[in-house]
XYZ file of C-alpha atoms in Angstrom:
677
model
C 18.328 1.975 2.517
C 14.908 0.467 2.270
C 14.478 -2.651 4.407
C 14.384 -6.102 2.848
C 10.636 -6.743 2.371
C 9.174 -9.284 4.803
C 5.484 -9.026 3.988
C 4.167 -12.480 4.824
C 1.068 -12.415 7.045
C 1.666 -13.595 10.616
C 0.966 -17.225 11.447
C -1.264 -18.238 14.324
C 0.162 -19.881 17.412
C -2.608 -22.492 17.085
C -1.378 -23.824 13.758
C -1.989 -27.575 14.034
C -0.578 -30.522 12.087
C -0.174 -30.235 8.280
C 2.915 -32.454 8.490
C 1.898 -34.475 5.411
C 1.212 -31.288 3.475
C 4.603 -29.898 4.498
C 6.346 -33.002 3.188
C 4.379 -32.856 -0.069
C 5.238 -29.213 -0.680
C 8.890 -29.847 0.244
C 8.994 -32.604 -2.367
C 7.532 -30.330 -5.040
C 9.983 -27.588 -4.089
C 12.909 -30.019 -4.375
C 11.921 -30.708 -7.973
C 12.438 -27.087 -8.979
C 13.723 -26.691 -12.547
C 17.293 -25.488 -12.949
C 16.654 -22.873 -15.645
C 13.042 -21.794 -15.117
C 11.177 -19.987 -12.342
C 9.255 -22.239 -9.960
C 5.546 -21.764 -9.247
C 3.726 -23.736 -6.552
C -0.076 -23.551 -6.343
C -1.832 -24.393 -3.066
C -5.513 -24.920 -3.845
C -8.466 -25.925 -1.722
C -11.877 -25.031 -0.350
C -12.696 -21.771 1.361
C -11.644 -21.926 4.993
C -9.266 -24.849 4.507
C -6.313 -22.749 5.681
C -4.455 -22.172 2.422
C -3.024 -18.810 3.419
C -1.975 -19.964 6.894
C -0.318 -23.084 5.509
C 1.505 -21.282 2.686
C 2.739 -18.529 5.012
C 3.845 -21.064 7.641
C 5.738 -23.086 5.034
C 7.455 -19.974 3.645
C 8.474 -18.885 7.142
C 10.126 -22.264 7.583
C 12.062 -21.711 4.328
C 12.875 -18.036 4.961
C 16.639 -18.663 4.969
C 16.405 -19.682 1.331
C 15.090 -16.243 0.333
C 17.476 -13.627 1.776
C 16.288 -10.936 -0.671
C 12.803 -10.844 0.808
C 9.268 -12.185 0.863
C 6.477 -10.268 -0.859
C 2.747 -10.753 -0.297
C -0.370 -9.675 -2.167
C -4.025 -10.533 -1.645
C -5.430 -10.833 -5.175
C -9.016 -10.631 -3.938
C -10.248 -13.774 -5.660
C -12.686 -14.372 -2.797
C -13.893 -10.825 -2.316
C -17.520 -9.936 -2.927
C -17.884 -6.638 -1.111
C -18.340 -3.296 -2.855
C -18.369 -5.008 -6.238
C -14.624 -4.485 -6.368
C -13.813 -7.875 -7.830
C -10.315 -9.325 -8.016
C -7.344 -6.971 -7.643
C -5.775 -6.000 -10.963
C -2.217 -7.232 -11.680
C -1.231 -3.626 -12.419
C -2.094 -2.586 -8.862
C -0.144 -5.496 -7.368
C 2.882 -4.816 -9.584
C 2.884 -1.189 -8.489
C 2.983 -2.188 -4.816
C 5.731 -4.762 -5.422
C 7.894 -2.333 -7.404
C 7.556 0.326 -4.715
C 8.412 -2.238 -2.026
C 11.610 -3.095 -3.909
C 12.583 0.567 -4.040
C 11.695 1.848 -7.510
C 11.157 5.582 -7.677
C 9.195 5.591 -10.941
C 6.478 3.053 -11.793
C 5.473 2.811 -15.480
C 1.829 3.340 -16.412
C 1.128 0.214 -18.484
C 0.852 -3.329 -17.171
C 3.241 -4.668 -19.837
C 5.879 -2.123 -18.850
C 5.345 -2.828 -15.139
C 5.638 -6.559 -15.690
C 8.872 -6.077 -17.657
C 10.301 -3.827 -14.945
C 9.263 -6.384 -12.306
C 11.156 -9.154 -14.103
C 14.193 -6.908 -14.553
C 14.302 -5.805 -10.912
C 13.951 -9.345 -9.582
C 16.455 -10.933 -11.959
C 18.917 -12.968 -9.914
C 17.184 -12.241 -6.604
C 16.452 -15.051 -4.153
C 12.939 -13.829 -3.521
C 9.723 -15.549 -2.393
C 6.345 -14.188 -3.496
C 3.014 -15.271 -1.993
C 0.044 -14.451 -4.236
C -2.993 -15.070 -2.066
C -6.587 -15.671 -3.171
C -5.893 -15.796 -6.896
C -8.951 -15.730 -9.129
C -7.620 -16.876 -12.520
C -4.346 -17.890 -14.116
C -4.500 -14.749 -16.259
C -4.508 -12.621 -13.115
C -1.337 -14.345 -11.897
C 0.790 -14.508 -15.061
C 1.934 -10.835 -15.147
C 3.091 -11.217 -11.516
C 5.331 -14.238 -12.018
C 9.055 -13.954 -11.450
C 11.329 -14.387 -14.429
C 14.284 -15.847 -12.578
C 14.996 -19.440 -11.445
C 16.425 -18.121 -8.168
C 13.004 -17.066 -6.901
C 9.802 -18.853 -5.930
C 6.159 -17.930 -6.408
C 3.523 -19.581 -4.208
C -0.104 -19.058 -5.264
C -3.191 -19.867 -3.203
C -6.593 -20.225 -4.817
C -9.960 -21.898 -4.447
C -9.449 -23.345 -7.915
C -6.623 -25.486 -9.274
C -5.596 -22.759 -11.773
C -5.205 -25.275 -14.550
C -3.852 -22.581 -16.841
C -0.796 -22.270 -14.623
C -0.323 -26.030 -14.701
C -0.002 -25.791 -18.479
C 2.737 -23.215 -17.874
C 4.663 -25.622 -15.638
C 3.285 -24.863 -12.183
C 3.038 -27.619 -9.574
C -0.251 -27.884 -7.695
C -0.850 -29.171 -4.195
C -4.458 -29.468 -3.090
C -4.998 -28.766 0.589
C -7.684 -30.901 2.169
C -9.284 -30.540 5.592
C -7.349 -31.423 8.702
C -7.053 -35.083 9.693
C -9.920 -35.925 12.020
C -7.640 -36.255 15.067
C -6.065 -32.882 14.415
C -9.448 -31.256 13.864
C -10.688 -32.634 17.192
C -7.510 -31.291 18.823
C -8.342 -27.840 17.422
C -11.924 -28.131 18.658
C -10.599 -28.930 22.143
C -8.802 -25.570 22.292
C -12.151 -23.994 23.169
C -14.089 -27.077 24.214
C -11.602 -28.413 26.746
C -12.615 -31.541 28.662
C -16.096 -31.536 27.081
C -14.478 -32.738 23.858
C -12.829 -35.605 25.713
C -16.122 -36.558 27.386
C -18.071 -36.581 24.103
C -15.682 -38.010 21.480
C -18.472 -39.117 19.099
C -20.128 -35.687 19.187
C -16.739 -34.037 18.691
C -16.095 -36.151 15.595
C -19.560 -35.228 14.317
C -18.850 -31.509 14.804
C -15.596 -31.625 12.875
C -17.295 -33.702 10.156
C -20.045 -31.095 9.818
C -17.297 -28.449 9.648
C -15.669 -30.361 6.800
C -12.536 -30.497 8.957
C -11.890 -26.969 7.643
C -9.633 -25.128 10.113
C -11.620 -21.889 10.041
C -14.968 -23.607 10.577
C -13.565 -25.816 13.353
C -11.953 -22.799 15.026
C -15.286 -20.970 14.975
C -17.040 -23.992 16.481
C -14.313 -24.174 19.110
C -14.884 -20.513 19.910
C -18.587 -21.183 20.472
C -17.751 -23.821 23.062
C -15.392 -21.366 24.733
C -18.019 -18.614 24.816
C -20.653 -21.006 26.251
C -18.815 -23.053 28.877
C -21.973 -24.954 29.877
C -22.991 -25.959 26.368
C -22.423 -29.587 25.429
C -20.624 -30.702 22.304
C -23.733 -32.677 21.347
C -25.811 -29.497 21.415
C -23.300 -27.824 19.141
C -23.448 -30.770 16.736
C -27.269 -30.628 16.708
C -27.181 -26.886 15.982
C -24.751 -27.299 13.095
C -26.765 -30.133 11.579
C -29.899 -27.954 11.523
C -28.279 -25.505 9.120
C -30.361 -25.504 5.911
C -28.686 -27.902 3.503
C -25.448 -27.708 5.480
C -24.167 -31.192 4.803
C -25.076 -31.244 1.105
C -23.550 -27.830 0.502
C -20.463 -28.790 2.449
C -19.847 -31.586 0.025
C -19.688 -29.003 -2.767
C -17.713 -26.126 -1.344
C -18.308 -25.805 2.392
C -19.995 -22.434 2.209
C -23.204 -23.317 4.086
C -21.355 -24.626 7.132
C -19.318 -21.463 7.210
C -22.475 -19.367 7.183
C -23.963 -21.499 9.947
C -20.818 -21.153 12.044
C -20.662 -17.409 11.442
C -24.327 -16.933 12.321
C -23.789 -18.897 15.496
C -20.713 -16.843 16.365
C -22.713 -13.676 15.863
C -25.741 -14.874 17.829
C -23.811 -15.483 21.058
C -21.966 -12.164 21.017
C -22.811 -9.435 23.546
C -25.091 -6.682 22.221
C -22.222 -4.209 21.860
C -20.144 -6.684 19.858
C -23.031 -7.510 17.525
C -23.669 -3.829 16.870
C -19.971 -3.161 16.195
C -19.731 -6.211 13.925
C -22.645 -4.992 11.775
C -21.307 -1.456 11.526
C -17.805 -2.617 10.613
C -19.345 -4.711 7.859
C -20.755 -1.568 6.239
C -17.376 0.106 5.863
C -15.435 0.113 2.559
C -12.209 -0.689 4.412
C -9.873 -3.636 4.875
C -8.241 -2.380 8.098
C -9.823 -0.963 11.242
C -8.136 1.084 13.981
C -9.268 0.913 17.573
C -9.968 4.666 17.503
C -12.390 4.136 14.604
C -14.040 1.220 16.377
C -14.425 3.401 19.459
C -16.321 5.959 17.369
C -18.561 3.245 15.934
C -19.167 1.593 19.304
C -20.225 4.916 20.810
C -23.093 5.325 18.359
C -26.577 3.911 18.732
C -27.871 0.954 20.687
C -25.836 -0.551 23.468
C -23.452 2.417 23.699
C -24.643 3.539 27.178
C -23.352 7.018 26.400
C -20.370 8.123 24.381
C -18.319 8.770 27.526
C -17.856 5.021 27.892
C -17.206 4.392 24.186
C -13.570 3.392 24.646
C -14.415 0.769 27.270
C -17.293 -0.506 25.171
C -15.059 -0.769 22.097
C -12.366 -2.660 24.009
C -14.902 -5.166 25.310
C -16.651 -5.519 21.958
C -13.400 -5.995 20.047
C -12.108 -8.546 22.551
C -15.251 -10.643 22.052
C -14.940 -10.424 18.245
C -11.278 -11.447 18.333
C -11.985 -14.252 20.773
C -14.739 -15.532 18.484
C -12.360 -15.559 15.507
C -14.577 -13.051 13.734
C -11.836 -10.413 13.798
C -8.084 -10.693 13.400
C -5.538 -8.428 15.071
C -2.912 -7.447 12.507
C -0.915 -5.037 14.665
C -1.167 -2.913 17.815
C -4.725 -1.591 17.758
C -5.294 -2.639 14.126
C -7.779 -5.266 12.974
C -9.180 -6.912 9.863
C -11.937 -9.323 8.941
C -11.118 -12.692 7.453
C -12.113 -12.841 3.788
C -15.094 -15.075 4.556
C -16.245 -13.042 7.532
C -16.395 -9.646 5.785
C -19.339 -10.529 3.471
C -21.222 -11.999 6.424
C -20.744 -8.836 8.477
C -21.798 -6.684 5.542
C -24.955 -8.737 4.931
C -25.998 -8.391 8.573
C -25.236 -4.680 8.523
C -27.391 -4.126 5.468
C -30.243 -6.269 6.823
C -30.302 -5.171 10.458
C -29.058 -1.567 10.543
C -31.792 0.987 9.809
C -31.091 3.531 7.034
C -30.321 6.256 9.541
C -27.830 4.063 11.368
C -26.316 2.970 8.073
C -25.631 6.559 7.021
C -24.447 7.541 10.496
C -21.879 4.723 10.506
C -20.444 5.691 7.128
C -20.405 9.373 8.101
C -18.355 8.562 11.195
C -15.964 6.489 9.087
C -15.422 9.310 6.594
C -14.986 11.831 9.418
C -12.388 9.577 11.049
C -10.521 9.331 7.744
C -10.599 13.129 7.437
C -9.362 13.792 10.969
C -6.528 11.239 10.934
C -5.437 12.158 7.408
C -5.307 15.796 8.544
C -3.092 14.752 11.456
C -0.774 12.840 9.112
C -0.607 15.822 6.763
C 0.372 18.183 9.588
C 3.237 15.838 10.517
C 4.553 14.907 7.070
C 3.766 17.905 4.849
C 2.792 20.876 7.039
C 3.402 23.349 4.206
C 0.622 21.657 2.202
C -2.091 22.614 4.705
C -4.954 24.472 3.037
C -5.756 27.663 5.000
C -9.371 28.269 5.895
C -10.380 24.627 5.711
C -9.957 23.368 9.261
C -12.174 20.439 10.188
C -15.305 21.385 12.141
C -15.376 20.877 15.877
C -16.892 17.598 16.992
C -15.307 15.595 14.193
C -14.414 12.022 15.126
C -11.142 11.935 17.078
C -8.158 10.864 14.963
C -5.916 7.897 15.561
C -2.902 9.166 17.569
C 0.209 9.375 15.365
C 3.617 9.678 16.984
C 5.955 11.209 14.449
C 6.631 10.892 10.701
C 7.274 7.140 10.596
C 4.026 6.313 12.360
C 2.082 8.795 10.227
C 3.413 7.296 7.002
C 2.781 3.753 8.258
C -0.833 4.676 9.047
C -1.346 6.070 5.542
C 0.164 2.955 4.023
C -1.901 0.570 6.165
C -5.185 2.373 5.522
C -4.685 3.439 1.916
C -7.519 1.179 0.683
C -9.895 2.399 3.363
C -9.053 6.018 2.583
C -9.752 5.396 -1.071
C -12.986 3.643 -0.126
C -13.982 6.742 1.861
C -13.263 8.974 -1.151
C -15.340 6.716 -3.400
C -18.240 6.492 -0.959
C -18.242 10.267 -0.442
C -18.476 10.724 -4.203
C -21.342 8.216 -4.462
C -23.217 9.654 -1.471
C -22.928 13.236 -2.661
C -20.698 14.315 0.230
C -18.783 16.525 -2.150
C -16.782 18.625 0.316
C -15.634 15.515 2.169
C -14.618 13.883 -1.107
C -12.254 16.583 -2.325
C -11.025 17.537 1.158
C -10.041 13.937 1.946
C -8.277 13.629 -1.409
C -6.362 16.817 -0.630
C -5.452 15.630 2.878
C -4.086 12.382 1.434
C -1.294 14.351 -0.267
C 1.570 12.849 1.809
C 0.290 9.370 0.873
C 0.509 10.232 -2.818
C 3.819 12.088 -2.465
C 5.706 9.483 -0.429
C 4.154 6.168 -1.535
C 3.233 7.091 -5.138
C 0.269 4.769 -5.819
C -0.250 6.236 -9.289
C -3.597 4.643 -10.177
C -5.148 5.569 -6.828
C -3.618 9.055 -7.108
C -5.267 9.707 -10.453
C -8.646 8.147 -9.604
C -8.944 10.005 -6.291
C -8.210 13.346 -7.949
C -10.679 12.722 -10.759
C -13.384 12.083 -8.152
C -12.143 14.995 -6.044
C -12.167 17.394 -8.990
C -15.771 16.545 -9.868
C -16.750 16.835 -6.189
C -15.076 20.244 -5.863
C -16.963 21.436 -8.930
C -20.268 20.163 -7.554
C -19.616 21.797 -4.178
C -18.737 25.092 -5.850
C -15.254 25.279 -4.303
C -12.897 26.960 -6.735
C -10.028 26.565 -4.264
C -10.777 22.859 -4.135
C -10.824 22.630 -7.917
C -7.441 24.313 -8.109
C -5.904 21.930 -5.591
C -7.354 18.886 -7.341
C -6.059 20.075 -10.724
C -2.476 20.804 -9.657
C -2.078 17.792 -7.354
C -3.796 15.489 -9.827
C -1.586 16.776 -12.631
C 1.483 15.634 -10.684
C 0.027 12.126 -10.538
C -0.622 12.206 -14.287
C 2.894 13.521 -14.909
C 4.484 10.800 -12.760
C 2.512 8.213 -14.736
C 3.985 9.591 -17.967
C 0.721 11.138 -19.172
C 2.331 14.444 -20.122
C -0.359 15.906 -22.433
C -3.145 15.283 -19.912
C -1.001 16.625 -17.064
C -0.315 19.790 -19.059
C -4.050 20.190 -19.724
C -4.831 19.971 -15.991
C -2.123 22.533 -15.234
C -3.576 24.893 -17.845
C -7.041 24.572 -16.339
C -5.596 25.338 -12.909
C -3.748 28.350 -14.297
C -6.892 29.760 -15.899
C -8.812 29.437 -12.634
C -6.013 30.891 -10.514
C -5.635 33.840 -12.895
C -9.364 34.543 -12.807
C -9.316 34.338 -8.992
C -6.107 36.401 -8.686
C -4.525 33.552 -6.684
C -0.834 34.203 -7.274
C 0.509 31.217 -5.343
C -1.725 28.823 -7.245
C -0.750 30.501 -10.527
C 2.903 29.862 -9.715
C 2.179 26.227 -8.880
C 0.455 25.671 -12.227
C 3.139 27.507 -14.204
C 5.903 25.538 -12.468
C 4.077 22.311 -13.293
C 3.939 23.267 -16.951
C 7.665 23.989 -16.781
C 8.381 20.539 -15.340
C 6.428 18.853 -18.131
C 8.445 20.873 -20.666
C 11.735 19.967 -18.949
C 10.880 16.261 -19.014
C 10.110 16.614 -22.723
C 13.473 18.462 -23.176
C 11.833 21.649 -24.421
C 14.375 23.731 -22.520
C 13.513 27.257 -23.689
C 9.866 26.658 -22.881
C 10.754 25.151 -19.507
C 13.035 28.106 -18.640
C 10.301 30.626 -19.458
C 7.824 28.809 -17.228
C 10.240 28.499 -14.296
C 11.252 32.172 -14.522
C 7.589 33.165 -14.580
C 6.909 30.977 -11.515
C 9.911 32.507 -9.741
C 8.642 36.050 -10.311
C 5.204 35.133 -9.027
C 6.550 33.444 -5.913
C 8.939 36.279 -5.104
C 6.119 38.802 -5.508
C 4.240 37.221 -2.577
C 7.289 36.392 -0.456
C 7.000 32.608 -0.888
C 10.621 31.750 -0.094
C 10.422 27.959 -0.289
C 8.641 28.091 -3.631
C 11.141 30.594 -5.000
C 14.039 28.356 -3.958
C 12.451 25.366 -5.688
C 11.978 27.465 -8.829
C 15.688 28.311 -8.758
C 16.518 24.631 -8.435
C 14.410 23.931 -11.522
C 16.174 26.751 -13.356
C 19.496 25.207 -12.351
C 18.392 21.816 -13.682
C 17.250 23.434 -16.920
C 20.589 25.236 -17.339
C 22.442 21.984 -16.613
C 20.369 20.173 -19.259
C 21.361 22.924 -21.725
C 25.074 22.857 -20.816
C 25.116 26.349 -19.236
C 27.095 25.312 -16.155
C 27.825 28.797 -14.838
C 24.131 29.715 -14.709
C 23.301 26.314 -13.243
C 25.847 26.793 -10.423
C 24.579 30.275 -9.632
C 20.927 29.206 -9.427
C 21.706 26.116 -7.366
C 23.868 28.040 -4.876
C 21.067 30.499 -4.233
C 18.482 27.743 -3.960
C 20.632 25.719 -1.537
C 21.307 28.676 0.745
C 17.607 29.487 0.982
C 16.489 25.898 1.555
C 19.135 25.418 4.269
C 17.896 28.514 6.055
C 14.338 27.146 5.931
C 15.346 23.759 7.349
C 14.344 21.904 4.158
C 16.908 19.115 4.606
C 15.869 16.802 1.789
C 15.441 19.515 -0.837
C 18.667 21.224 0.230
C 20.584 17.936 -0.103
C 19.252 17.383 -3.607
C 20.489 20.837 -4.521
C 23.863 20.088 -2.891
C 24.300 17.000 -5.067
C 23.291 18.832 -8.234
C 25.698 21.649 -7.432
C 28.542 19.213 -6.801
C 27.950 17.620 -10.201
C 27.823 21.020 -11.901
C 31.063 22.186 -10.223
C 32.857 18.983 -11.209
C 31.826 19.447 -14.821
C 32.535 23.188 -14.722
C 36.221 23.109 -13.785
C 36.255 22.920 -9.989
C 36.470 19.158 -9.406
C 37.843 19.291 -5.849
C 34.941 21.383 -4.587
C 32.473 19.393 -6.687
C 33.660 16.053 -5.285
C 33.579 17.390 -1.742
C 29.943 18.435 -2.134
C 28.994 15.170 -3.826
C 30.507 13.146 -0.979
C 28.711 15.273 1.594
C 25.407 14.774 -0.228
C 26.091 11.043 -0.548
C 26.525 10.719 3.219
C 23.226 12.564 3.812
C 21.326 10.430 1.319
C 22.529 7.256 3.036
C 21.058 8.104 6.446
C 18.839 10.570 8.250
C 16.032 12.837 7.102
C 17.322 13.039 3.522
C 17.706 9.285 3.023
C 17.120 8.320 -0.622
C 18.533 5.356 -2.550
C 17.700 7.009 -5.857
C 19.779 10.075 -5.067
C 22.477 7.908 -3.482
C 22.840 6.152 -6.835
C 22.940 9.452 -8.710
C 25.702 10.741 -6.456
C 27.713 7.533 -6.967
C 27.386 7.816 -10.731
C 28.487 11.448 -10.672
C 31.451 10.533 -8.448
C 32.292 7.809 -10.968
C 32.286 10.382 -13.753
C 34.537 12.641 -11.686
C 37.031 9.806 -11.088
C 36.946 8.852 -14.766
C 37.671 12.414 -15.861
C 40.824 12.550 -13.719
C 42.018 9.134 -14.951
C 41.337 7.073 -11.826
C 39.921 4.001 -13.555
C 39.700 1.800 -10.447
C 37.725 4.327 -8.415
C 35.402 5.123 -11.300
C 34.594 1.415 -11.721
C 33.871 1.049 -8.004
C 31.465 3.991 -8.040
C 29.762 2.877 -11.252
C 29.295 -0.664 -9.944
C 27.808 0.608 -6.670
C 25.444 2.919 -8.576
C 24.483 0.116 -10.958
C 23.667 -2.232 -8.081
C 21.274 0.341 -6.625
C 19.723 1.151 -9.993
C 19.017 -2.518 -10.682
C 16.187 -2.304 -8.182
C 15.255 1.304 -8.813
C 15.665 1.881 -12.548
C 16.730 -1.010 -14.818
C 17.256 1.402 -17.722
C 19.844 3.317 -15.713
C 21.430 0.036 -14.609
C 21.729 -1.049 -18.246
C 23.273 2.300 -19.151
C 25.904 1.860 -16.440
C 26.569 -1.703 -17.595
C 27.307 -0.304 -21.056
C 29.672 2.246 -19.540
C 31.468 -0.423 -17.514
C 31.973 -2.534 -20.627
C 33.800 0.311 -22.354
C 37.624 0.146 -22.163
């Protein structure tokens, strides 16, 4: 089973005070309405610590939300790459996948409805970070009084207040607490110069991030006085006046100061990281960046240089460690790093940095593909020697976690490659991201990446690349319910494969057309396509593909009520997939065959196979809650047909409980069945 989501960002060990704010938020939470969902808004200036406070408060109340805690950064403070705030549709897709749905609708209205259905009755906490407008938040709100939504924003989101939200404005730290935070880096100097310390925290607006950066400067310069720091901050152009508005100028002053005292290697790495269209950075990538250009002292020492440079950035609070060897910029630091990169890196260095980033994405995505979907590897397209070394990935779980963590950076690399005219890199990276699309199913990213990849393959003159983009992209369109467009992409792929005499690609396109027809319940048309694909695959000895075609033929026969043909095709498919070690596909066939046998007059054998498949779907390589629910429903039907009402109800209820998170329509269908006498 999928784990209960616990997505809240980690809290710092140096979280100081906020006792009054805790009590205020506790009081608002205690006033929650009995029959309406509760929404709490934490607003405040940039750098005031809204995210840290909200996450800390939710951790303290974790016992009240046993069904999980979801988190999304809505990008209300982002300015890089002209991306703007994150769309509610994208956030809903991630939330639905995290809760276990196997099929995400295409439209935002449908996603929002499914979100409310799946979370109905759940004791769930949702943290929506960096909200831009009330309109951005509304589609993401829970529809159940058992859950809680906490929103952070620079604005008060008055529109949500009209809807019943409670707002708590987070101010700067109390002066004593801010001085205590300054003393973390300043030590006894803060005690010796109390007036200067108070002046520093005043100039920082008592904002935790600004004070922490000032504290880091004292730590990095152990002989610098607090008075000198206060003088430096006060010389920032218009710092005090701007601080009174929104605090931005003091943040820029503090960031510039943090940058100025860094070692050469750290400054160079900081600038180069700022140029990247990524929100996560691996140490292996940073090693590649540190080993390029000034201050590298030779690429043989790049790893040591990167370690030292990263340590200084983390120590200066310019970089946050989010996991072992994984880092991110704070929202306010990223634009600063980008500005310095654009101003101080020469054009050649700028391009070199982005080329290394794209090459790192290619090499690590290729490694993940070889682990997760080795049969997808495209022959004749190995990466050239000398490509940036990939991040080491130890097994399927680590490979999938890397793809999930870096999905935005990978997409940024695809987009930049398209913009820069690196056409081969664009479509090759899209193709290498196949296990990301297959396992995590980010439908909007899937479709956009393949549109860019298809155009890039055409511009590069790669017909093989065009074929891969068309067939893989068509699957994304099909999963999003865009059947006519998916069929059009499959037809284009078929025309190209036929002209190129590429039999395997022809079979892939024909099978895709058959799947679209099956989903539309055009069974004769689907059968013709699957039989054609089977002949093509058998003609070239493609055993796995032939077995999958037989499974599709079995599903088509089952949909048409021809149980004998369905059983025959599924038996052959299962035998072949077992011999090939295709555990997941073989278990799906086992479950389908059990259902067919139960309906076709051999219930004992059918139930035995269904129970065996159920056990496989609950644990191991074939684990799947969706197929677990299907097996339970089919076992319920088998019990009902032999008159065992109690067992049928137990199976139906278990299947319904799983479907409530995966497919509300199926859950409603089972509710209707359970209500029948």
